[in-house]
Tab-separated table of N, CA and C and ligand atoms in Angstrom:
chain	number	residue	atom	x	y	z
J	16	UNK	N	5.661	-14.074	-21.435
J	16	UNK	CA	6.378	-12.943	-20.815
J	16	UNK	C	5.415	-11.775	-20.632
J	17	UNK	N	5.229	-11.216	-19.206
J	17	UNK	CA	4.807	-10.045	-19.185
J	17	UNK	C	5.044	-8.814	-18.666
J	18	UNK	N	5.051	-7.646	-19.559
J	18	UNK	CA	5.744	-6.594	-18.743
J	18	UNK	C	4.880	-5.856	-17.520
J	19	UNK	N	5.933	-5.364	-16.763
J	19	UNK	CA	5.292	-4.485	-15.865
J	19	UNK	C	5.892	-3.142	-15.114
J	20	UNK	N	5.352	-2.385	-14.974
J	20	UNK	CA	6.107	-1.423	-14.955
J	20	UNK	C	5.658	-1.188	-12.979
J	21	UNK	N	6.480	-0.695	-12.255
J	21	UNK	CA	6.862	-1.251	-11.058
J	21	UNK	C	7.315	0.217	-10.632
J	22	UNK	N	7.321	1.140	-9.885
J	22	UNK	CA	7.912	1.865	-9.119
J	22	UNK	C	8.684	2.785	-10.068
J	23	UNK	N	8.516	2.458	-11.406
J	23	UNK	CA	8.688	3.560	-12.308
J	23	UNK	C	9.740	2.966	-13.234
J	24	UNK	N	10.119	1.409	-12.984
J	24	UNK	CA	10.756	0.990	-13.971
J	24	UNK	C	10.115	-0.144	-14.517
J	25	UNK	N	10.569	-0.205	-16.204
J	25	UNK	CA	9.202	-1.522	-16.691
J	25	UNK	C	10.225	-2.991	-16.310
J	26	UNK	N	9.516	-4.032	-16.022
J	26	UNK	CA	10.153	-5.645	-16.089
J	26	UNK	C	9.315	-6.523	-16.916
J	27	UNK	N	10.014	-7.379	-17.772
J	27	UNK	CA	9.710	-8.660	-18.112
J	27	UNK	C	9.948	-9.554	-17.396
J	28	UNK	N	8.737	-10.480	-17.577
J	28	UNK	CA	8.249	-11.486	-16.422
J	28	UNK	C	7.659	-12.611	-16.354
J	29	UNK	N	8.519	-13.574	-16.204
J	29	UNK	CA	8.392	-14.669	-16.670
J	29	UNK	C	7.187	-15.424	-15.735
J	30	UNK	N	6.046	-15.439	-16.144
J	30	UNK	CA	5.170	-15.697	-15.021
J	30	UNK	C	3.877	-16.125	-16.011
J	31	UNK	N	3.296	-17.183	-15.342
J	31	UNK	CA	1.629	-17.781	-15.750
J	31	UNK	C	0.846	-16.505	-16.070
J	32	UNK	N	0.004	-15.923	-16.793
J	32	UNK	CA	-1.079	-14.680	-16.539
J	32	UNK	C	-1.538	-15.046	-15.312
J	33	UNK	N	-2.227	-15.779	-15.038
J	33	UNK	CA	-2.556	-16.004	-13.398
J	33	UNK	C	-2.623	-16.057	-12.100
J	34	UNK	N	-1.075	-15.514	-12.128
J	34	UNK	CA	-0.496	-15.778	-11.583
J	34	UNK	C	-0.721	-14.739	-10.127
J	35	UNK	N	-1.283	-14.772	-9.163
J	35	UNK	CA	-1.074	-13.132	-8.494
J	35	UNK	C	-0.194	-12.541	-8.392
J	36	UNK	N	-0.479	-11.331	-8.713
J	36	UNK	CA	0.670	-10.047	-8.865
J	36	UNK	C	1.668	-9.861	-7.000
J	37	UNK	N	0.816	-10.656	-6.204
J	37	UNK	CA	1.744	-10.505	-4.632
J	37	UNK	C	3.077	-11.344	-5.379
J	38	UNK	N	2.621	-12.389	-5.983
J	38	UNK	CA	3.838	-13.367	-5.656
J	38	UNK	C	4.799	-12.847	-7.067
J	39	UNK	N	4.354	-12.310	-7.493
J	39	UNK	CA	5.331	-12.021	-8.797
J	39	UNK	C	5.956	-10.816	-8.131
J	40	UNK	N	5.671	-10.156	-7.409
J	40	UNK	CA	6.094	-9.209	-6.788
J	40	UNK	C	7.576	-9.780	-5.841
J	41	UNK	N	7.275	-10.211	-5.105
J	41	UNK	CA	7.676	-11.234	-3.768
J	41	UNK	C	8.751	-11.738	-4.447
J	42	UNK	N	8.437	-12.902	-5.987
J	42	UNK	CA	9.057	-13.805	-5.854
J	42	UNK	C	10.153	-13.734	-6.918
J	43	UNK	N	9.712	-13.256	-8.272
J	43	UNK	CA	10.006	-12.941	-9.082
J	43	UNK	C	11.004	-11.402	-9.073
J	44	UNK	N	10.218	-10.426	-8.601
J	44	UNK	CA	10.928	-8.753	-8.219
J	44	UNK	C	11.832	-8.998	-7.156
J	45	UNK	N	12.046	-10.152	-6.107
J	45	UNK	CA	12.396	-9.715	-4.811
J	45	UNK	C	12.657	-8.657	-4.027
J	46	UNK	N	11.001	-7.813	-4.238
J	46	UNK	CA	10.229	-7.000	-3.079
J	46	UNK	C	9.317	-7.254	-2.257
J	47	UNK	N	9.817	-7.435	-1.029
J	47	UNK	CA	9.773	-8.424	0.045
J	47	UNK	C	8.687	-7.636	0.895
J	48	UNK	N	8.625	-6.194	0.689
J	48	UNK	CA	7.500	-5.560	2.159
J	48	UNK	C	6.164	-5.363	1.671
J	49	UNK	N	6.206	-6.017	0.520
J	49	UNK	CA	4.422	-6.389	0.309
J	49	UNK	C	4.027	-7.467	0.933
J	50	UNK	N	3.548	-7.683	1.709
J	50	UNK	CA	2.915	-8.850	2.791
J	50	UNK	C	2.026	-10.168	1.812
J	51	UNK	N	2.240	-11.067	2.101
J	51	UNK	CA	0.862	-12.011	2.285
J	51	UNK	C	0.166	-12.259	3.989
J	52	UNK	N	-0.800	-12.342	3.850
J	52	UNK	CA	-1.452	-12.321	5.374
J	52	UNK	C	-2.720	-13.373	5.023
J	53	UNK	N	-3.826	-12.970	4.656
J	53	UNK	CA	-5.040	-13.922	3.950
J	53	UNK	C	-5.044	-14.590	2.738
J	54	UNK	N	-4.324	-14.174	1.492
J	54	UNK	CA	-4.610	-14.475	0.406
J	54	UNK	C	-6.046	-14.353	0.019
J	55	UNK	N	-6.916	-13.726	0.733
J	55	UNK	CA	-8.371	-13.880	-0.053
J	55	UNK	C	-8.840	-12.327	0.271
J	56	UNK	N	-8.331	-11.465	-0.021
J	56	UNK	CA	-8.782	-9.890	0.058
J	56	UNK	C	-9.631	-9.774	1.115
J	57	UNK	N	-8.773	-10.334	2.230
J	57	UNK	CA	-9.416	-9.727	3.449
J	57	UNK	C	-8.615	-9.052	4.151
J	58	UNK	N	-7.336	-9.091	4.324
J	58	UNK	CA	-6.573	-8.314	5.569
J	58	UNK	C	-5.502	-6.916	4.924
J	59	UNK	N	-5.833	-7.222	3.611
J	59	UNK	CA	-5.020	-5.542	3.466
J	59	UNK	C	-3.444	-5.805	3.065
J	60	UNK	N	-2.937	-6.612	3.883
J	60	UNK	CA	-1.552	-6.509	3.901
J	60	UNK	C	-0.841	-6.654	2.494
J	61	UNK	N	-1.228	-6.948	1.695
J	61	UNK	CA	-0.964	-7.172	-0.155
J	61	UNK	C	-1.212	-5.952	-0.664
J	62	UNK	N	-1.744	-5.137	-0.250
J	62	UNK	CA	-2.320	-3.561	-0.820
J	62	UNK	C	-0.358	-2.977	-1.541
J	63	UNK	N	-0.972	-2.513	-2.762
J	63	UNK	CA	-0.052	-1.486	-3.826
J	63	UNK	C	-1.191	-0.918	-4.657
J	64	UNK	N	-0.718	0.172	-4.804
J	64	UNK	CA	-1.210	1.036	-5.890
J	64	UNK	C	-1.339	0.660	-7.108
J	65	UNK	N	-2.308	0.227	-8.213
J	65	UNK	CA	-2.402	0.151	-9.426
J	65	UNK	C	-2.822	1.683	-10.008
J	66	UNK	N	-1.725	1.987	-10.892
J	66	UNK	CA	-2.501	3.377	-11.427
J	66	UNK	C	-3.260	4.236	-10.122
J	67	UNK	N	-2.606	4.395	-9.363
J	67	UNK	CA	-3.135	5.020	-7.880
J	67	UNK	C	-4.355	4.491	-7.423
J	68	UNK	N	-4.704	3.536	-7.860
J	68	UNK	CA	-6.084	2.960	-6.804
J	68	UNK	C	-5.573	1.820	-5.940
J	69	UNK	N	-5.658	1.800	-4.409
J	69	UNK	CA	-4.938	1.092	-3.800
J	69	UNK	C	-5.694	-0.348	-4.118
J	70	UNK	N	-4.895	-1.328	-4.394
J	70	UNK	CA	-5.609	-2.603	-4.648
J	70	UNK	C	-4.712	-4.085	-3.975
J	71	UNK	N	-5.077	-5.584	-3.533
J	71	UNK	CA	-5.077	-6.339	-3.163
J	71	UNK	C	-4.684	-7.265	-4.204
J	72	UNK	N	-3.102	-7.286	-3.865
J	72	UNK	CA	-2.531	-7.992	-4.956
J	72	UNK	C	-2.007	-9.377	-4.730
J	73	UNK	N	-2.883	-9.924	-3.960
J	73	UNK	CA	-3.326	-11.636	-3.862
J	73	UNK	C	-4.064	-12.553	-4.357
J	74	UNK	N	-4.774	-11.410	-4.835
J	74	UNK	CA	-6.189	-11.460	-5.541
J	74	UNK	C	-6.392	-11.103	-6.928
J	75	UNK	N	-5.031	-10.723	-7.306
J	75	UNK	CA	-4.848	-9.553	-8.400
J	75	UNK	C	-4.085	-10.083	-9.634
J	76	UNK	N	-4.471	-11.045	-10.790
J	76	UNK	CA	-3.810	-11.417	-11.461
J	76	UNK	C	-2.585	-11.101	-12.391
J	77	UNK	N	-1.714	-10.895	-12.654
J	77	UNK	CA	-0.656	-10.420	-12.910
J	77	UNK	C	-1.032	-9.747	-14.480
J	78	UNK	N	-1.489	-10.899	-15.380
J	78	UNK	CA	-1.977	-10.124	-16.371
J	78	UNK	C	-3.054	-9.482	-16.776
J	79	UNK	N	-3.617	-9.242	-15.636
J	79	UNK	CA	-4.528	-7.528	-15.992
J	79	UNK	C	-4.022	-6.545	-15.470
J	80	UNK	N	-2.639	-6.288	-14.829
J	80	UNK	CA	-2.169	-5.415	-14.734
J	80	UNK	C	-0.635	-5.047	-15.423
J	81	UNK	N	-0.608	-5.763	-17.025
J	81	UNK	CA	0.683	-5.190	-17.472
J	81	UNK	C	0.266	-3.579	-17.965
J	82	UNK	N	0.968	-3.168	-18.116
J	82	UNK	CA	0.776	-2.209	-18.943
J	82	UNK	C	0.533	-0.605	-17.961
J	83	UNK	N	-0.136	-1.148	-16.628
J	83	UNK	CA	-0.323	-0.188	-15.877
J	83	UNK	C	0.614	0.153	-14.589
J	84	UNK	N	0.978	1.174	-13.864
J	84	UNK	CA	1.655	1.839	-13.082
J	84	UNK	C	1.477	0.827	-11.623
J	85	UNK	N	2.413	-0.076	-11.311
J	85	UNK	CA	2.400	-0.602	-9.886
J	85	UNK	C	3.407	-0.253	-9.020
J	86	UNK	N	2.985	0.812	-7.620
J	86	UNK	CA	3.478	1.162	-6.934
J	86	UNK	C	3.763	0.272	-5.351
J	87	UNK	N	4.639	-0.168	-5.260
J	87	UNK	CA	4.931	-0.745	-3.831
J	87	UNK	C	5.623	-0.356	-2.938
J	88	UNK	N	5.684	-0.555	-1.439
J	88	UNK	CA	6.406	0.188	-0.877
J	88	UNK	C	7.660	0.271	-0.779
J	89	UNK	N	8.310	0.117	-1.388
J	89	UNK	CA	9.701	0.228	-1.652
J	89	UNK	C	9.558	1.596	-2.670
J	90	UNK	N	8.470	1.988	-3.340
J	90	UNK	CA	9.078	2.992	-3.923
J	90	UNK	C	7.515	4.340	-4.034
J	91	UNK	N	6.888	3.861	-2.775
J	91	UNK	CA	5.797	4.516	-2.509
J	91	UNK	C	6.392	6.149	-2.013
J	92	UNK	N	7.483	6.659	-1.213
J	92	UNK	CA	7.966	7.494	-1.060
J	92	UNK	C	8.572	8.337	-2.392
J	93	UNK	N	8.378	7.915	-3.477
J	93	UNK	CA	8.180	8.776	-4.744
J	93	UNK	C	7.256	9.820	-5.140
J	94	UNK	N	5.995	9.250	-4.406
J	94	UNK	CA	5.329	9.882	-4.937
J	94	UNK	C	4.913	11.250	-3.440
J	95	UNK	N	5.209	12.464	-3.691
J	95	UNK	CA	4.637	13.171	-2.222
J	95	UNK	C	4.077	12.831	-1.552
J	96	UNK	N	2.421	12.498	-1.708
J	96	UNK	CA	1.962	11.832	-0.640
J	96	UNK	C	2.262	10.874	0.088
J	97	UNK	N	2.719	10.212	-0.645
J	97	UNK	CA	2.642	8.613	0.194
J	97	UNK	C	4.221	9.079	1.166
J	98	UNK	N	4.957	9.591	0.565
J	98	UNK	CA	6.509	9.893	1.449
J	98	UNK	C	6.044	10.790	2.579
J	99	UNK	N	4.912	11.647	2.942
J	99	UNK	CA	3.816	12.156	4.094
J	99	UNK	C	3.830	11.560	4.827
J	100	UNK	N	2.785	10.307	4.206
J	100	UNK	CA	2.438	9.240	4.836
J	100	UNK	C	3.753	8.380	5.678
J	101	UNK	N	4.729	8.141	5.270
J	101	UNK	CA	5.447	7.227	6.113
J	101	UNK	C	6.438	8.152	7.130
J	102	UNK	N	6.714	9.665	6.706
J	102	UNK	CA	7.013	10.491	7.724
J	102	UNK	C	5.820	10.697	8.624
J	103	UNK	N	4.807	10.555	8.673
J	103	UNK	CA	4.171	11.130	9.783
J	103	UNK	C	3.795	9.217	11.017
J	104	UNK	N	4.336	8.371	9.313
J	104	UNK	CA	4.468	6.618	10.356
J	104	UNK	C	5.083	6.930	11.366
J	105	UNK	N	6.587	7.174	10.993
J	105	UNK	CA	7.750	7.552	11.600
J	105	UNK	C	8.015	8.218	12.722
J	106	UNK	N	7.075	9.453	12.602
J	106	UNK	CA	6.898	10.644	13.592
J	106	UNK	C	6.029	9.952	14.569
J	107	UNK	N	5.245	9.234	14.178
J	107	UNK	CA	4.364	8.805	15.687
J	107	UNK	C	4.000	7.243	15.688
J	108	UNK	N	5.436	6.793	15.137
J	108	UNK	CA	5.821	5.033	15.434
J	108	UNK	C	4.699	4.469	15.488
J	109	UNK	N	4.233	4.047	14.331
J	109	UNK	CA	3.010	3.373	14.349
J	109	UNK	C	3.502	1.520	14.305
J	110	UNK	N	4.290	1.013	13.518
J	110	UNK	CA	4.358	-0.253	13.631
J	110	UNK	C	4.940	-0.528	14.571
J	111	UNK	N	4.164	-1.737	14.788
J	111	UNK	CA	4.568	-2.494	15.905
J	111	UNK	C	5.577	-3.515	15.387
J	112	UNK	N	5.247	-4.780	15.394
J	112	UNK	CA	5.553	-5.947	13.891
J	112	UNK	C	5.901	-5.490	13.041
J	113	UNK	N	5.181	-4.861	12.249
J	113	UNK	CA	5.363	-4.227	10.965
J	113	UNK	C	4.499	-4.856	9.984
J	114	UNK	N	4.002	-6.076	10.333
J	114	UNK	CA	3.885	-7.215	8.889
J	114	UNK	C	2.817	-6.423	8.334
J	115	UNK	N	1.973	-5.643	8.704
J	115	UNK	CA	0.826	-5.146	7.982
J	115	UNK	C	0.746	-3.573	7.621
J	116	UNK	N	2.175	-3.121	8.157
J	116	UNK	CA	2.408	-1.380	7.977
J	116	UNK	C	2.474	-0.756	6.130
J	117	UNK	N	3.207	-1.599	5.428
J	117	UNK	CA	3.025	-1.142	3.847
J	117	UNK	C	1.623	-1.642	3.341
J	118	UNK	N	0.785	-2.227	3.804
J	118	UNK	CA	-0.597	-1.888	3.039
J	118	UNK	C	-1.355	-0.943	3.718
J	119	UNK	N	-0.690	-0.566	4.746
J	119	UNK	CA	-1.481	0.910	6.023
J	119	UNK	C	-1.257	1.538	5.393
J	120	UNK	N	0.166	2.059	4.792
J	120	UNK	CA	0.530	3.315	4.107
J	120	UNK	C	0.263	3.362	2.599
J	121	UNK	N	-0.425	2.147	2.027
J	121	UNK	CA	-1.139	2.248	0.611
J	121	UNK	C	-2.698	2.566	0.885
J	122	UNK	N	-3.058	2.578	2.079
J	122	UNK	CA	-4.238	2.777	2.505
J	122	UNK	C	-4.453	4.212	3.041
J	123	UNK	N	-3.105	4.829	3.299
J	123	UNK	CA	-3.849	5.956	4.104
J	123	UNK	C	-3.502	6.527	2.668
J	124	UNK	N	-2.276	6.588	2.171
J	124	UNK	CA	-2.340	7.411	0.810
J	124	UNK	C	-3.057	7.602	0.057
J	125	UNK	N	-4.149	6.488	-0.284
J	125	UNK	CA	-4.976	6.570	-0.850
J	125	UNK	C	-6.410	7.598	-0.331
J	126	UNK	N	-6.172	7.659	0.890
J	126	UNK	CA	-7.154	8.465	1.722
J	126	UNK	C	-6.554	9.532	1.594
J	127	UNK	N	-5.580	10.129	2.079
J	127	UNK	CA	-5.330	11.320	1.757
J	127	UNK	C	-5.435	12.155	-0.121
J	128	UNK	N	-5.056	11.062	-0.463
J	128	UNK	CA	-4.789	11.691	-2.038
J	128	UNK	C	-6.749	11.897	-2.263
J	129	UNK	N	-7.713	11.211	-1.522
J	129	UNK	CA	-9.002	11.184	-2.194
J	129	UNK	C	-9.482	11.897	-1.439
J	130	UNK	N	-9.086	12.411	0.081
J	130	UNK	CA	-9.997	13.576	1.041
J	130	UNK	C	-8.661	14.158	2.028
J	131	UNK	N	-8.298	15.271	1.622
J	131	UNK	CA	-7.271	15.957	2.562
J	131	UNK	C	-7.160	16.040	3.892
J	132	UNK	N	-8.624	16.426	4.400
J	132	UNK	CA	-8.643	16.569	5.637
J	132	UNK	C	-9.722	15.584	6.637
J	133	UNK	N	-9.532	14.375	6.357
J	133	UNK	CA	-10.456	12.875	6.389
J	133	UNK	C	-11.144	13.319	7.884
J	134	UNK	N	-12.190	13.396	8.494
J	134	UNK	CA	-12.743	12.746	9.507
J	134	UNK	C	-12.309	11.195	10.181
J	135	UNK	N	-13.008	11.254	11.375
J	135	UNK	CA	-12.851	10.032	12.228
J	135	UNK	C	-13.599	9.088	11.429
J	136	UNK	N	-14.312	9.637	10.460
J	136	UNK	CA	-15.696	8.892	9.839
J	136	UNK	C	-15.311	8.388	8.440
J	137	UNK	N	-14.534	9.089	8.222
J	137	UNK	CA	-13.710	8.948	6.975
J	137	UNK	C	-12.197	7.634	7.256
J	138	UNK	N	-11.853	8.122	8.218
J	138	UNK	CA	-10.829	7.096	8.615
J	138	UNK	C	-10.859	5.565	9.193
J	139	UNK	N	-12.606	5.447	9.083
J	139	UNK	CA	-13.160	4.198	9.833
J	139	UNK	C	-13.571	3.549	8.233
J	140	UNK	N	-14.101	4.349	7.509
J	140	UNK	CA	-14.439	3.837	6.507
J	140	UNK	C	-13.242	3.196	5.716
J	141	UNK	N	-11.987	4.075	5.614
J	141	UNK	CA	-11.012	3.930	4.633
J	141	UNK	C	-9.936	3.050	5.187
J	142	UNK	N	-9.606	2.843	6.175
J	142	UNK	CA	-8.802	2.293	6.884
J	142	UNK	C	-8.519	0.962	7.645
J	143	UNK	N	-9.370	-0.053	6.613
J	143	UNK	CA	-10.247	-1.348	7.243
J	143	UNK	C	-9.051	-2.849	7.246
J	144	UNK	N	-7.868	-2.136	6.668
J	144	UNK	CA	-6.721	-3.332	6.973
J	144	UNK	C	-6.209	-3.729	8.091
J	145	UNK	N	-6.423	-4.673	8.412
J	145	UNK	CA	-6.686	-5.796	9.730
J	145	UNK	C	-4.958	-5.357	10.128
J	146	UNK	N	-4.830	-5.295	12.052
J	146	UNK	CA	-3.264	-5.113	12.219
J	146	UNK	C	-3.460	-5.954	13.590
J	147	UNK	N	-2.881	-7.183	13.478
J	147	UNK	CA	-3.039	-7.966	14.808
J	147	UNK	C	-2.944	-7.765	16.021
J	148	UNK	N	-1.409	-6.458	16.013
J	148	UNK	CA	-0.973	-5.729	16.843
J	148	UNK	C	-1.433	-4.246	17.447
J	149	UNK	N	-2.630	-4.219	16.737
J	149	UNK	CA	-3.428	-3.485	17.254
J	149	UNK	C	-3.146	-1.479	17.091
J	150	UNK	N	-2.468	-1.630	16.471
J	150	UNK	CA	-2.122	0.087	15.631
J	150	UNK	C	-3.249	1.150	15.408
J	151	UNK	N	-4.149	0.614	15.288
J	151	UNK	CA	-5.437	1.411	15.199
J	151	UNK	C	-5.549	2.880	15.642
J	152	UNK	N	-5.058	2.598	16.829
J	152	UNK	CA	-5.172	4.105	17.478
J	152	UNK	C	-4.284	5.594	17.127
J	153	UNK	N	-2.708	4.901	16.828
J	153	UNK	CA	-2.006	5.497	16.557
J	153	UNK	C	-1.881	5.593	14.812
J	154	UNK	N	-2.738	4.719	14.304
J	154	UNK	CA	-2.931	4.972	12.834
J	154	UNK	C	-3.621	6.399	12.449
J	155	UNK	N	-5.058	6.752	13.444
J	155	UNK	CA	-5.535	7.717	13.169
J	155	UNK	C	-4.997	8.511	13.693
J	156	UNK	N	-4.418	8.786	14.924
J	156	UNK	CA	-3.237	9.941	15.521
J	156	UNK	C	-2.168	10.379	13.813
J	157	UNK	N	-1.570	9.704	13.418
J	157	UNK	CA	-1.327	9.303	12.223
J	157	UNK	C	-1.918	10.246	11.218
J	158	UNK	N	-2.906	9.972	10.541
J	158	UNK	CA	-3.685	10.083	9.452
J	158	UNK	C	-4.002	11.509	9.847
J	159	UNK	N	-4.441	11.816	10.783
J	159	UNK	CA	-5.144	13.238	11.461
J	159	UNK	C	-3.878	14.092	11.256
J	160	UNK	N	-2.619	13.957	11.697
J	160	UNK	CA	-1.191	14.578	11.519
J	160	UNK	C	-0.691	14.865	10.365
J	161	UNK	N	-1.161	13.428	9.610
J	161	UNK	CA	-0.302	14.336	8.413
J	161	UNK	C	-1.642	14.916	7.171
J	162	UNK	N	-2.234	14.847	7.784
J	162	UNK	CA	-3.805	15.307	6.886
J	162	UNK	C	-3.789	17.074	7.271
J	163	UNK	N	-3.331	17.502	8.327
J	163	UNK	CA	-2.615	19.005	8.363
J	163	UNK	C	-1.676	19.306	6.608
J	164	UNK	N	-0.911	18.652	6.281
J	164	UNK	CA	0.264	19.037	5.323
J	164	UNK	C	-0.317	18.565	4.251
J	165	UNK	N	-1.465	17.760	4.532
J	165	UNK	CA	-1.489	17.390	2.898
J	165	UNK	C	-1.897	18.017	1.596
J	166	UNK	N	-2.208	19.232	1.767
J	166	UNK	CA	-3.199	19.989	1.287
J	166	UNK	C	-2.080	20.939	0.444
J	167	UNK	N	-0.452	20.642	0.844
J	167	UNK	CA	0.383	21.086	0.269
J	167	UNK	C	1.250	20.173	-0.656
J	168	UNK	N	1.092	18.629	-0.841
J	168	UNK	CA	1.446	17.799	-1.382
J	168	UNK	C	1.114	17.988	-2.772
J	169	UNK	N	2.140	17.604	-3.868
J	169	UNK	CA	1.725	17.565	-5.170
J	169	UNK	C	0.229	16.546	-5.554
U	27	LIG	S1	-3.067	-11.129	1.699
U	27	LIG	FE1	-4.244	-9.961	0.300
U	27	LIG	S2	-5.867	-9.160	1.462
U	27	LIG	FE2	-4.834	-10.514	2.835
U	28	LIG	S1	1.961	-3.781	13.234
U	28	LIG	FE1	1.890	-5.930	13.618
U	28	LIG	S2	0.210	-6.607	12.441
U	28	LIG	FE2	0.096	-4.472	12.305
């Protein structure tokens, strides 16, 4: 059994240590808008917050992360920033599909919470989760928008 504490509530969890934290998420939590896309920490779409560092939880074994803070998007709008982040999604309709939009918004949060007012240079660097549908453009329209307000976020 391992606990985990999830969006601000702890669970026991009946799961292998090995197990990746996507599918214990997915399968076990039934919280469904964490994506699988690659399974091999390439496309982003598995991205949640551990203890606020956005991380790839396909890749991410379940038991090295009891004990610590896992944020997903179902309860990423808790925290100020990230609830920024999906109002300024909102404001300038970034998903298309969607299948890859909650590891965008564990990605830009994480950018905003680490540089307020990010560059184009900053947003190329930080922003490397693959979107088939091609969002790119309106991601940084995006990021640039709500990087105005962020500077007032807790
Ligand atoms: S599913 Fe985890 S990075 Fe692609
Ligand atoms: S919105 Fe469809 S994959 Fe990104």
């Amino acid at each position: 059994m391992i606990k985990l504490h999830v969006n601000g509530t702890l669970h026991t969890i009946d799961a292998e240590g090995e197990t990746p934290l996507l599918w214990v998420i997915r399968d076990n939590l039934g919280m469904t808008g964490t994506k699988y896309g690659c399974g091999i920490a390439q496309c982003g779409a598995c991205s949640v917050m551990i203890d606020g560092v956005v991380t790839r939880s396909c890749v991410t074994p379940v038991e090295s992360v009891a004990d610590k803070a896992i944020t997903t998007i179902e309860g990423i709008e808790q925290d100020p920033v990230g609830r920024r982040v999906v109002e300024a999604w909102v404001r300038h309709q970034v998903p298309q599909c969607g299948y890859c939009q909650s590891g965008q918004v564990m990605a830009a949060t994480s950018l905003i919470k680490a540089k307020a007012h990010p560059t184009d240079d900053d947003i190329n660097a930080a922003m490397i989760n693959l979107c088939r549908c091609g969002t790119y453009t309106t991601i940084r329209a995006a990021v640039h928008d709500l990087a105005g307000s962020a500077e007032h976020a807790a």
